[in-house]
């Protein structure tokens, strides 16, 4: 009978390997969160209408944007398996076709999102908000081709186990984005004052330069430049595109379901009044910061699991996934304790309104309650992607985010009149239910490899 101490000691090498890959992704994710925070603060100084426009336009844009990102994630586990197995020509073929696939996604999703922009005035927003929101939305939309081309190179590098260069480029791009925000929003250093449009232009320029930088890095770096030598016209294949489509589409749908469910729940909170919405915004921002750390661990888990499958080391494959669950439990559990203890002090950092502080403190407490569930479901999705299982997370997202979360949130928040707190009960229930389903499926599927 193995002792608890020996059990965890056996996982130390897996913790180290996972964190080595995860750490750069965590930094990049936190950098992106900083950009969003800087956007909000700077635009907020323009006025309430401008801030409302960016919030509305950004939320509308993010639904399609998240789906597009999900569609780009499918190449990582496929490339990871071929890379680990030493099948470099096959990895190059997948990389080549992923570039084409992402460009096709840009055309399809971009067209749908552009069409949607003509209907933003029909979503019940104030007359002074939707025109600015439409401008902001459309400028951001013009960055979509560069984001998805960037993603093709980023997912290729992650499939090869390298997350460092994506981190460096993303952090530099984020710093540039914040600087351009200041210059273009407020009209500094001889630049015209673009206001809300300036925030979108800053993001567009940063994304274009990040895309160019990543192409140059991969093309010039010796370990990866050789993959371009394998690029051939006849390597574009329907079979390979279908392989990417089969993996990527459920990921895109899963992320679409998640963002749609969250945005409808936000609408429920909005029905409860301005104080509820302001309190919700504070709590969800706190939740997003810790979730980004989980995303870094999840990305590393996808890479590590896919690599272990590639070399047919199935015992290590399973332990790599479990090690990430341990790391998530430790991190998210610590965050949970801090939130429960300092919930009021955290809320006071955002506002002086006593009513908002009181409600936000309660919602931050609920964030603390669901931290472990949120982290585990995120990381386990990463582990399942490493197994090339993207159907389970998609079905789970529909059940938990759409059916369960929205039903529970509406019942307690609106029908029972509990307001924002009732809506957030839906978040707690769906996150723990999702984590339970996903963990069960991970153990069930990895057991098959060990038989």
GROMACS .gro file of C-alpha atoms in nm:
model
  451
    1UNK     CA    1   0.000   0.000   0.000
    2UNK     CA    2   0.167   0.322  -0.118
    3UNK     CA    3   0.177   0.603   0.139
    4UNK     CA    4   0.037   0.950   0.063
    5UNK     CA    5   0.390   1.096   0.079
    6UNK     CA    6   0.528   0.843  -0.171
    7UNK     CA    7   0.222   0.894  -0.391
    8UNK     CA    8   0.281   1.268  -0.431
    9UNK     CA    9   0.659   1.223  -0.458
   10UNK     CA   10   0.602   1.002  -0.762
   11UNK     CA   11   0.431   1.297  -0.929
   12UNK     CA   12   0.711   1.553  -0.869
   13UNK     CA   13   0.874   1.499  -1.213
   14UNK     CA   14   0.532   1.547  -1.375
   15UNK     CA   15   0.465   1.866  -1.180
   16UNK     CA   16   0.799   2.007  -1.300
   17UNK     CA   17   0.745   1.914  -1.666
   18UNK     CA   18   0.390   2.046  -1.672
   19UNK     CA   19   0.484   2.375  -1.504
   20UNK     CA   20   0.779   2.426  -1.739
   21UNK     CA   21   0.535   2.431  -2.031
   22UNK     CA   22   0.251   2.602  -1.846
   23UNK     CA   23   0.441   2.896  -1.698
   24UNK     CA   24   0.492   3.090  -2.026
   25UNK     CA   25   0.125   3.041  -2.116
   26UNK     CA   26   0.020   3.171  -1.775
   27UNK     CA   27   0.226   3.488  -1.820
   28UNK     CA   28   0.084   3.545  -2.168
   29UNK     CA   29  -0.272   3.496  -2.040
   30UNK     CA   30  -0.219   3.735  -1.751
   31UNK     CA   31  -0.072   3.987  -1.995
   32UNK     CA   32  -0.388   3.970  -2.205
   33UNK     CA   33  -0.596   4.026  -1.893
   34UNK     CA   34  -0.388   4.335  -1.818
   35UNK     CA   35  -0.465   4.474  -2.165
   36UNK     CA   36  -0.838   4.427  -2.108
   37UNK     CA   37  -0.812   4.601  -1.772
   38UNK     CA   38  -0.614   4.890  -1.927
   39UNK     CA   39  -0.876   4.920  -2.205
   40UNK     CA   40  -1.153   4.947  -1.946
   41UNK     CA   41  -0.971   5.203  -1.729
   42UNK     CA   42  -0.867   5.429  -2.020
   43UNK     CA   43  -1.200   5.422  -2.201
   44UNK     CA   44  -1.374   5.477  -1.867
   45UNK     CA   45  -1.203   5.817  -1.848
   46UNK     CA   46  -1.383   5.916  -2.170
   47UNK     CA   47  -1.726   5.878  -2.015
   48UNK     CA   48  -2.002   5.635  -1.926
   49UNK     CA   49  -2.137   5.613  -2.282
   50UNK     CA   50  -1.794   5.525  -2.423
   51UNK     CA   51  -1.737   5.261  -2.156
   52UNK     CA   52  -2.081   5.113  -2.219
   53UNK     CA   53  -2.008   5.104  -2.594
   54UNK     CA   54  -1.679   4.916  -2.545
   55UNK     CA   55  -1.843   4.676  -2.299
   56UNK     CA   56  -2.135   4.602  -2.533
   57UNK     CA   57  -1.927   4.591  -2.853
   58UNK     CA   58  -1.660   4.378  -2.689
   59UNK     CA   59  -1.913   4.130  -2.549
   60UNK     CA   60  -2.085   4.096  -2.887
   61UNK     CA   61  -1.749   4.048  -3.062
   62UNK     CA   62  -1.624   3.792  -2.810
   63UNK     CA   63  -1.895   3.537  -2.889
   64UNK     CA   64  -1.774   3.485  -3.247
   65UNK     CA   65  -1.412   3.547  -3.152
   66UNK     CA   66  -1.414   3.272  -2.887
   67UNK     CA   67  -1.566   3.029  -3.137
   68UNK     CA   68  -1.290   3.117  -3.388
   69UNK     CA   69  -1.018   3.060  -3.128
   70UNK     CA   70  -1.172   2.724  -3.040
   71UNK     CA   71  -1.163   2.622  -3.404
   72UNK     CA   72  -0.789   2.695  -3.411
   73UNK     CA   73  -0.705   2.475  -3.110
   74UNK     CA   74  -0.754   2.140  -3.280
   75UNK     CA   75  -0.412   2.129  -3.446
   76UNK     CA   76  -0.215   2.119  -3.118
   77UNK     CA   77  -0.288   1.759  -3.007
   78UNK     CA   78  -0.258   1.629  -3.365
   79UNK     CA   79   0.077   1.800  -3.425
   80UNK     CA   80   0.189   1.708  -3.073
   81UNK     CA   81   0.143   1.335  -3.137
   82UNK     CA   82   0.330   1.343  -3.469
   83UNK     CA   83   0.611   1.559  -3.329
   84UNK     CA   84   0.664   1.333  -3.026
   85UNK     CA   85   0.664   1.026  -3.252
   86UNK     CA   86   0.928   1.186  -3.478
   87UNK     CA   87   0.693   1.209  -3.778
   88UNK     CA   88   0.809   1.555  -3.883
   89UNK     CA   89   0.673   1.543  -4.237
   90UNK     CA   90   0.326   1.459  -4.107
   91UNK     CA   91   0.353   1.736  -3.847
   92UNK     CA   92   0.450   1.979  -4.124
   93UNK     CA   93   0.154   1.866  -4.334
   94UNK     CA   94  -0.081   1.930  -4.042
   95UNK     CA   95   0.079   2.269  -3.986
   96UNK     CA   96   0.042   2.364  -4.352
   97UNK     CA   97  -0.322   2.261  -4.360
   98UNK     CA   98  -0.394   2.435  -4.028
   99UNK     CA   99  -0.292   2.766  -4.188
  100UNK     CA  100  -0.541   2.707  -4.470
  101UNK     CA  101  -0.806   2.586  -4.226
  102UNK     CA  102  -0.772   2.899  -4.011
  103UNK     CA  103  -0.800   3.122  -4.317
  104UNK     CA  104  -1.120   2.942  -4.419
  105UNK     CA  105  -1.253   2.992  -4.064
  106UNK     CA  106  -1.171   3.363  -4.097
  107UNK     CA  107  -1.382   3.391  -4.412
  108UNK     CA  108  -1.680   3.198  -4.275
  109UNK     CA  109  -1.694   3.334  -3.920
  110UNK     CA  110  -1.587   3.681  -4.035
  111UNK     CA  111  -1.878   3.698  -4.278
  112UNK     CA  112  -2.126   3.590  -4.009
  113UNK     CA  113  -1.986   3.842  -3.761
  114UNK     CA  114  -1.988   4.124  -4.017
  115UNK     CA  115  -2.351   4.049  -4.098
  116UNK     CA  116  -2.434   4.050  -3.726
  117UNK     CA  117  -2.282   4.398  -3.691
  118UNK     CA  118  -2.572   4.542  -3.893
  119UNK     CA  119  -2.817   4.427  -3.624
  120UNK     CA  120  -2.647   4.563  -3.311
  121UNK     CA  121  -2.896   4.850  -3.304
  122UNK     CA  122  -3.178   4.599  -3.249
  123UNK     CA  123  -3.052   4.454  -2.921
  124UNK     CA  124  -3.217   4.706  -2.692
  125UNK     CA  125  -2.913   4.926  -2.626
  126UNK     CA  126  -2.941   5.307  -2.576
  127UNK     CA  127  -2.928   5.516  -2.896
  128UNK     CA  128  -2.603   5.682  -2.789
  129UNK     CA  129  -2.429   5.348  -2.725
  130UNK     CA  130  -2.481   5.121  -3.025
  131UNK     CA  131  -2.322   5.349  -3.295
  132UNK     CA  132  -1.992   5.363  -3.101
  133UNK     CA  133  -2.020   4.992  -3.019
  134UNK     CA  134  -2.064   4.910  -3.389
  135UNK     CA  135  -1.749   5.105  -3.483
  136UNK     CA  136  -1.550   4.932  -3.208
  137UNK     CA  137  -1.687   4.589  -3.309
  138UNK     CA  138  -1.604   4.628  -3.679
  139UNK     CA  139  -1.248   4.749  -3.621
  140UNK     CA  140  -1.186   4.453  -3.391
  141UNK     CA  141  -1.336   4.225  -3.657
  142UNK     CA  142  -1.073   4.342  -3.907
  143UNK     CA  143  -0.808   4.191  -3.675
  144UNK     CA  144  -0.957   3.839  -3.702
  145UNK     CA  145  -0.742   3.720  -3.999
  146UNK     CA  146  -0.423   3.818  -3.817
  147UNK     CA  147  -0.536   3.655  -3.492
  148UNK     CA  148  -0.613   3.323  -3.660
  149UNK     CA  149  -0.290   3.325  -3.863
  150UNK     CA  150  -0.106   3.394  -3.537
  151UNK     CA  151  -0.297   3.104  -3.382
  152UNK     CA  152  -0.189   2.864  -3.658
  153UNK     CA  153   0.177   2.933  -3.575
  154UNK     CA  154   0.118   2.941  -3.200
  155UNK     CA  155  -0.066   2.606  -3.194
  156UNK     CA  156   0.208   2.452  -3.410
  157UNK     CA  157   0.478   2.568  -3.166
  158UNK     CA  158   0.275   2.444  -2.870
  159UNK     CA  159   0.231   2.110  -3.043
  160UNK     CA  160   0.611   2.095  -3.058
  161UNK     CA  161   0.621   2.165  -2.685
  162UNK     CA  162   0.747   2.523  -2.712
  163UNK     CA  163   0.536   2.788  -2.536
  164UNK     CA  164   0.817   3.036  -2.466
  165UNK     CA  165   0.810   3.232  -2.791
  166UNK     CA  166   0.432   3.275  -2.785
  167UNK     CA  167   0.474   3.418  -2.435
  168UNK     CA  168   0.747   3.664  -2.540
  169UNK     CA  169   0.561   3.785  -2.848
  170UNK     CA  170   0.231   3.812  -2.661
  171UNK     CA  171   0.379   4.008  -2.371
  172UNK     CA  172   0.557   4.252  -2.606
  173UNK     CA  173   0.237   4.284  -2.810
  174UNK     CA  174   0.036   4.353  -2.493
  175UNK     CA  175   0.277   4.627  -2.381
  176UNK     CA  176   0.256   4.783  -2.729
  177UNK     CA  177  -0.125   4.756  -2.716
  178UNK     CA  178  -0.143   4.946  -2.386
  179UNK     CA  179   0.094   5.217  -2.514
  180UNK     CA  180  -0.104   5.256  -2.836
  181UNK     CA  181  -0.424   5.270  -2.631
  182UNK     CA  182  -0.292   5.572  -2.444
  183UNK     CA  183  -0.174   5.745  -2.762
  184UNK     CA  184  -0.476   5.677  -2.982
  185UNK     CA  185  -0.760   5.701  -2.728
  186UNK     CA  186  -0.648   6.037  -2.587
  187UNK     CA  187  -0.463   6.177  -2.892
  188UNK     CA  188  -0.112   6.197  -2.744
  189UNK     CA  189   0.222   6.272  -2.914
  190UNK     CA  190   0.063   6.435  -3.219
  191UNK     CA  191  -0.182   6.150  -3.285
  192UNK     CA  192  -0.549   6.240  -3.346
  193UNK     CA  193  -0.785   6.164  -3.057
  194UNK     CA  194  -0.979   5.858  -3.176
  195UNK     CA  195  -1.161   5.782  -2.850
  196UNK     CA  196  -1.339   5.445  -2.855
  197UNK     CA  197  -1.212   5.372  -3.206
  198UNK     CA  198  -0.857   5.432  -3.080
  199UNK     CA  199  -0.887   5.137  -2.840
  200UNK     CA  200  -0.987   4.912  -3.129
  201UNK     CA  201  -0.718   5.049  -3.364
  202UNK     CA  202  -0.454   4.987  -3.095
  203UNK     CA  203  -0.563   4.623  -3.069
  204UNK     CA  204  -0.566   4.585  -3.448
  205UNK     CA  205  -0.212   4.722  -3.490
  206UNK     CA  206  -0.076   4.509  -3.204
  207UNK     CA  207  -0.233   4.193  -3.349
  208UNK     CA  208  -0.093   4.259  -3.697
  209UNK     CA  209   0.260   4.307  -3.558
  210UNK     CA  210   0.231   4.001  -3.332
  211UNK     CA  211   0.129   3.789  -3.631
  212UNK     CA  212   0.424   3.914  -3.841
  213UNK     CA  213   0.665   3.859  -3.550
  214UNK     CA  214   0.555   3.497  -3.499
  215UNK     CA  215   0.592   3.415  -3.870
  216UNK     CA  216   0.945   3.557  -3.869
  217UNK     CA  217   1.042   3.370  -3.551
  218UNK     CA  218   0.924   3.032  -3.679
  219UNK     CA  219   1.073   3.090  -4.025
  220UNK     CA  220   1.414   3.190  -3.886
  221UNK     CA  221   1.453   2.943  -3.599
  222UNK     CA  222   1.657   2.637  -3.694
  223UNK     CA  223   1.456   2.372  -3.507
  224UNK     CA  224   1.131   2.484  -3.673
  225UNK     CA  225   1.229   2.645  -4.004
  226UNK     CA  226   1.289   2.298  -4.149
  227UNK     CA  227   0.915   2.237  -4.140
  228UNK     CA  228   0.869   2.494  -4.417
  229UNK     CA  229   1.090   2.274  -4.639
  230UNK     CA  230   0.819   2.008  -4.615
  231UNK     CA  231   0.550   2.248  -4.740
  232UNK     CA  232   0.426   2.128  -5.078
  233UNK     CA  233   0.131   2.229  -5.291
  234UNK     CA  234   0.012   1.870  -5.306
  235UNK     CA  235   0.017   1.848  -4.924
  236UNK     CA  236  -0.302   2.051  -4.909
  237UNK     CA  237  -0.552   1.771  -4.867
  238UNK     CA  238  -0.919   1.728  -4.794
  239UNK     CA  239  -0.831   1.440  -4.566
  240UNK     CA  240  -0.605   1.656  -4.350
  241UNK     CA  241  -0.852   1.945  -4.349
  242UNK     CA  242  -1.128   1.705  -4.245
  243UNK     CA  243  -0.903   1.573  -3.967
  244UNK     CA  244  -0.859   1.928  -3.838
  245UNK     CA  245  -1.229   2.002  -3.884
  246UNK     CA  246  -1.327   1.688  -3.691
  247UNK     CA  247  -1.114   1.790  -3.392
  248UNK     CA  248  -1.160   2.168  -3.407
  249UNK     CA  249  -1.534   2.203  -3.465
  250UNK     CA  250  -1.643   2.054  -3.130
  251UNK     CA  251  -1.386   2.278  -2.952
  252UNK     CA  252  -1.527   2.583  -3.131
  253UNK     CA  253  -1.883   2.480  -3.046
  254UNK     CA  254  -1.785   2.414  -2.685
  255UNK     CA  255  -1.639   2.765  -2.650
  256UNK     CA  256  -1.939   2.913  -2.831
  257UNK     CA  257  -2.177   2.739  -2.588
  258UNK     CA  258  -1.974   2.859  -2.289
  259UNK     CA  259  -1.961   3.223  -2.400
  260UNK     CA  260  -2.327   3.221  -2.504
  261UNK     CA  261  -2.435   3.076  -2.170
  262UNK     CA  262  -2.225   3.327  -1.976
  263UNK     CA  263  -2.355   3.623  -2.177
  264UNK     CA  264  -2.719   3.521  -2.131
  265UNK     CA  265  -2.655   3.491  -1.757
  266UNK     CA  266  -2.506   3.842  -1.765
  267UNK     CA  267  -2.834   3.957  -1.924
  268UNK     CA  268  -3.020   3.805  -1.627
  269UNK     CA  269  -2.795   4.003  -1.392
  270UNK     CA  270  -2.866   4.320  -1.592
  271UNK     CA  271  -3.239   4.269  -1.536
  272UNK     CA  272  -3.167   4.302  -1.164
  273UNK     CA  273  -3.036   4.659  -1.195
  274UNK     CA  274  -2.719   4.866  -1.223
  275UNK     CA  275  -2.583   4.774  -0.879
  276UNK     CA  276  -2.612   4.404  -0.961
  277UNK     CA  277  -2.438   4.453  -1.296
  278UNK     CA  278  -2.154   4.657  -1.142
  279UNK     CA  279  -2.106   4.397  -0.867
  280UNK     CA  280  -2.111   4.118  -1.124
  281UNK     CA  281  -1.842   4.294  -1.328
  282UNK     CA  282  -1.611   4.317  -1.025
  283UNK     CA  283  -1.654   3.952  -0.931
  284UNK     CA  284  -1.622   3.817  -1.285
  285UNK     CA  285  -1.297   4.012  -1.333
  286UNK     CA  286  -1.153   3.849  -1.021
  287UNK     CA  287  -1.269   3.509  -1.146
  288UNK     CA  288  -1.110   3.571  -1.488
  289UNK     CA  289  -0.763   3.628  -1.339
  290UNK     CA  290  -0.747   3.291  -1.163
  291UNK     CA  291  -0.915   3.119  -1.459
  292UNK     CA  292  -0.631   3.241  -1.684
  293UNK     CA  293  -0.381   3.053  -1.466
  294UNK     CA  294  -0.592   2.739  -1.509
  295UNK     CA  295  -0.587   2.796  -1.886
  296UNK     CA  296  -0.206   2.794  -1.877
  297UNK     CA  297  -0.204   2.461  -1.692
  298UNK     CA  298  -0.470   2.328  -1.932
  299UNK     CA  299  -0.261   2.419  -2.239
  300UNK     CA  300   0.040   2.242  -2.089
  301UNK     CA  301  -0.177   1.939  -2.011
  302UNK     CA  302  -0.292   1.911  -2.373
  303UNK     CA  303   0.072   1.915  -2.489
  304UNK     CA  304   0.202   1.672  -2.227
  305UNK     CA  305  -0.081   1.421  -2.272
  306UNK     CA  306  -0.055   1.427  -2.653
  307UNK     CA  307   0.324   1.383  -2.639
  308UNK     CA  308   0.299   1.082  -2.407
  309UNK     CA  309   0.046   0.924  -2.641
  310UNK     CA  310   0.282   0.993  -2.931
  311UNK     CA  311   0.559   0.790  -2.766
  312UNK     CA  312   0.303   0.532  -2.641
  313UNK     CA  313   0.387   0.588  -2.273
  314UNK     CA  314   0.031   0.556  -2.153
  315UNK     CA  315   0.104   0.536  -1.780
  316UNK     CA  316   0.290   0.868  -1.797
  317UNK     CA  317   0.009   1.010  -2.012
  318UNK     CA  318  -0.240   0.948  -1.734
  319UNK     CA  319  -0.006   1.077  -1.464
  320UNK     CA  320   0.056   1.396  -1.664
  321UNK     CA  321  -0.317   1.467  -1.659
  322UNK     CA  322  -0.355   1.383  -1.290
  323UNK     CA  323  -0.051   1.598  -1.203
  324UNK     CA  324  -0.222   1.899  -1.359
  325UNK     CA  325  -0.531   1.830  -1.148
  326UNK     CA  326  -0.311   1.831  -0.836
  327UNK     CA  327  -0.152   2.164  -0.938
  328UNK     CA  328  -0.495   2.312  -1.004
  329UNK     CA  329  -0.631   2.195  -0.669
  330UNK     CA  330  -0.336   2.356  -0.490
  331UNK     CA  331  -0.354   2.688  -0.675
  332UNK     CA  332  -0.731   2.730  -0.696
  333UNK     CA  333  -0.776   2.607  -0.339
  334UNK     CA  334  -0.533   2.875  -0.218
  335UNK     CA  335  -0.717   3.141  -0.420
  336UNK     CA  336  -1.045   3.021  -0.277
  337UNK     CA  337  -0.923   3.069   0.081
  338UNK     CA  338  -0.792   3.420   0.004
  339UNK     CA  339  -1.120   3.524  -0.160
  340UNK     CA  340  -1.330   3.395   0.128
  341UNK     CA  341  -1.114   3.581   0.382
  342UNK     CA  342  -1.059   3.908   0.192
  343UNK     CA  343  -1.378   3.934  -0.013
  344UNK     CA  344  -1.473   4.277   0.122
  345UNK     CA  345  -1.123   4.422   0.089
  346UNK     CA  346  -1.106   4.303  -0.273
  347UNK     CA  347  -1.440   4.466  -0.354
  348UNK     CA  348  -1.328   4.794  -0.195
  349UNK     CA  349  -1.039   4.814  -0.444
  350UNK     CA  350  -1.291   4.867  -0.727
  351UNK     CA  351  -1.551   5.105  -0.587
  352UNK     CA  352  -1.656   5.331  -0.298
  353UNK     CA  353  -2.028   5.256  -0.338
  354UNK     CA  354  -2.132   5.070  -0.018
  355UNK     CA  355  -2.418   4.887  -0.194
  356UNK     CA  356  -2.189   4.761  -0.468
  357UNK     CA  357  -1.922   4.664  -0.214
  358UNK     CA  358  -2.177   4.466  -0.014
  359UNK     CA  359  -2.314   4.271  -0.312
  360UNK     CA  360  -1.973   4.231  -0.481
  361UNK     CA  361  -1.833   4.086  -0.158
  362UNK     CA  362  -2.104   3.819  -0.164
  363UNK     CA  363  -2.035   3.740  -0.530
  364UNK     CA  364  -1.658   3.724  -0.466
  365UNK     CA  365  -1.736   3.475  -0.189
  366UNK     CA  366  -1.920   3.267  -0.450
  367UNK     CA  367  -1.619   3.295  -0.681
  368UNK     CA  368  -1.414   3.152  -0.395
  369UNK     CA  369  -1.663   2.868  -0.354
  370UNK     CA  370  -1.647   2.762  -0.720
  371UNK     CA  371  -1.270   2.811  -0.772
  372UNK     CA  372  -1.182   2.443  -0.750
  373UNK     CA  373  -1.465   2.339  -0.982
  374UNK     CA  374  -1.370   2.608  -1.233
  375UNK     CA  375  -1.003   2.510  -1.233
  376UNK     CA  376  -1.063   2.136  -1.256
  377UNK     CA  377  -1.310   2.160  -1.545
  378UNK     CA  378  -1.069   2.385  -1.739
  379UNK     CA  379  -0.767   2.161  -1.688
  380UNK     CA  380  -0.958   1.838  -1.754
  381UNK     CA  381  -1.081   1.982  -2.085
  382UNK     CA  382  -0.712   2.032  -2.171
  383UNK     CA  383  -0.635   1.672  -2.078
  384UNK     CA  384  -0.921   1.540  -2.292
  385UNK     CA  385  -0.802   1.751  -2.587
  386UNK     CA  386  -0.464   1.582  -2.548
  387UNK     CA  387  -0.652   1.253  -2.592
  388UNK     CA  388  -0.815   1.408  -2.903
  389UNK     CA  389  -1.151   1.382  -2.728
  390UNK     CA  390  -1.335   1.705  -2.807
  391UNK     CA  391  -1.688   1.563  -2.811
  392UNK     CA  392  -1.711   1.510  -2.434
  393UNK     CA  393  -1.627   1.876  -2.349
  394UNK     CA  394  -1.872   2.000  -2.614
  395UNK     CA  395  -2.162   1.786  -2.486
  396UNK     CA  396  -2.071   1.873  -2.126
  397UNK     CA  397  -2.071   2.245  -2.214
  398UNK     CA  398  -2.421   2.217  -2.359
  399UNK     CA  399  -2.556   2.028  -2.059
  400UNK     CA  400  -2.386   2.239  -1.793
  401UNK     CA  401  -2.358   2.589  -1.942
  402UNK     CA  402  -2.682   2.602  -2.138
  403UNK     CA  403  -2.928   2.363  -1.977
  404UNK     CA  404  -2.821   2.355  -1.611
  405UNK     CA  405  -2.662   2.697  -1.559
  406UNK     CA  406  -2.928   2.903  -1.734
  407UNK     CA  407  -3.214   2.705  -1.574
  408UNK     CA  408  -3.072   2.734  -1.222
  409UNK     CA  409  -2.969   3.098  -1.271
  410UNK     CA  410  -3.312   3.199  -1.400
  411UNK     CA  411  -3.496   3.000  -1.133
  412UNK     CA  412  -3.308   3.143  -0.834
  413UNK     CA  413  -3.212   3.482  -0.975
  414UNK     CA  414  -3.532   3.587  -1.152
  415UNK     CA  415  -3.816   3.352  -1.056
  416UNK     CA  416  -3.725   3.336  -0.685
  417UNK     CA  417  -3.614   3.699  -0.684
  418UNK     CA  418  -3.267   3.638  -0.540
  419UNK     CA  419  -3.109   3.870  -0.796
  420UNK     CA  420  -2.741   3.846  -0.888
  421UNK     CA  421  -2.670   3.600  -0.604
  422UNK     CA  422  -2.934   3.365  -0.742
  423UNK     CA  423  -2.788   3.393  -1.093
  424UNK     CA  424  -2.445   3.304  -0.956
  425UNK     CA  425  -2.582   2.991  -0.791
  426UNK     CA  426  -2.612   2.866  -1.149
  427UNK     CA  427  -2.237   2.924  -1.199
  428UNK     CA  428  -2.149   2.724  -0.886
  429UNK     CA  429  -2.371   2.430  -0.981
  430UNK     CA  430  -2.263   2.409  -1.345
  431UNK     CA  431  -1.888   2.434  -1.274
  432UNK     CA  432  -1.885   2.154  -1.018
  433UNK     CA  433  -2.114   1.938  -1.231
  434UNK     CA  434  -1.893   1.996  -1.538
  435UNK     CA  435  -1.574   1.914  -1.346
  436UNK     CA  436  -1.726   1.591  -1.211
  437UNK     CA  437  -1.838   1.475  -1.556
  438UNK     CA  438  -1.507   1.563  -1.724
  439UNK     CA  439  -1.287   1.402  -1.456
  440UNK     CA  440  -1.495   1.084  -1.471
  441UNK     CA  441  -1.455   1.072  -1.850
  442UNK     CA  442  -1.078   1.134  -1.831
  443UNK     CA  443  -1.027   0.840  -1.596
  444UNK     CA  444  -1.261   0.622  -1.798
  445UNK     CA  445  -1.083   0.694  -2.126
  446UNK     CA  446  -0.726   0.669  -1.997
  447UNK     CA  447  -0.809   0.336  -1.835
  448UNK     CA  448  -0.865   0.193  -2.183
  449UNK     CA  449  -0.504   0.270  -2.276
  450UNK     CA  450  -0.374   0.082  -1.972
  451UNK     CA  451  -0.570  -0.240  -2.030
   0.00000   0.00000   0.00000
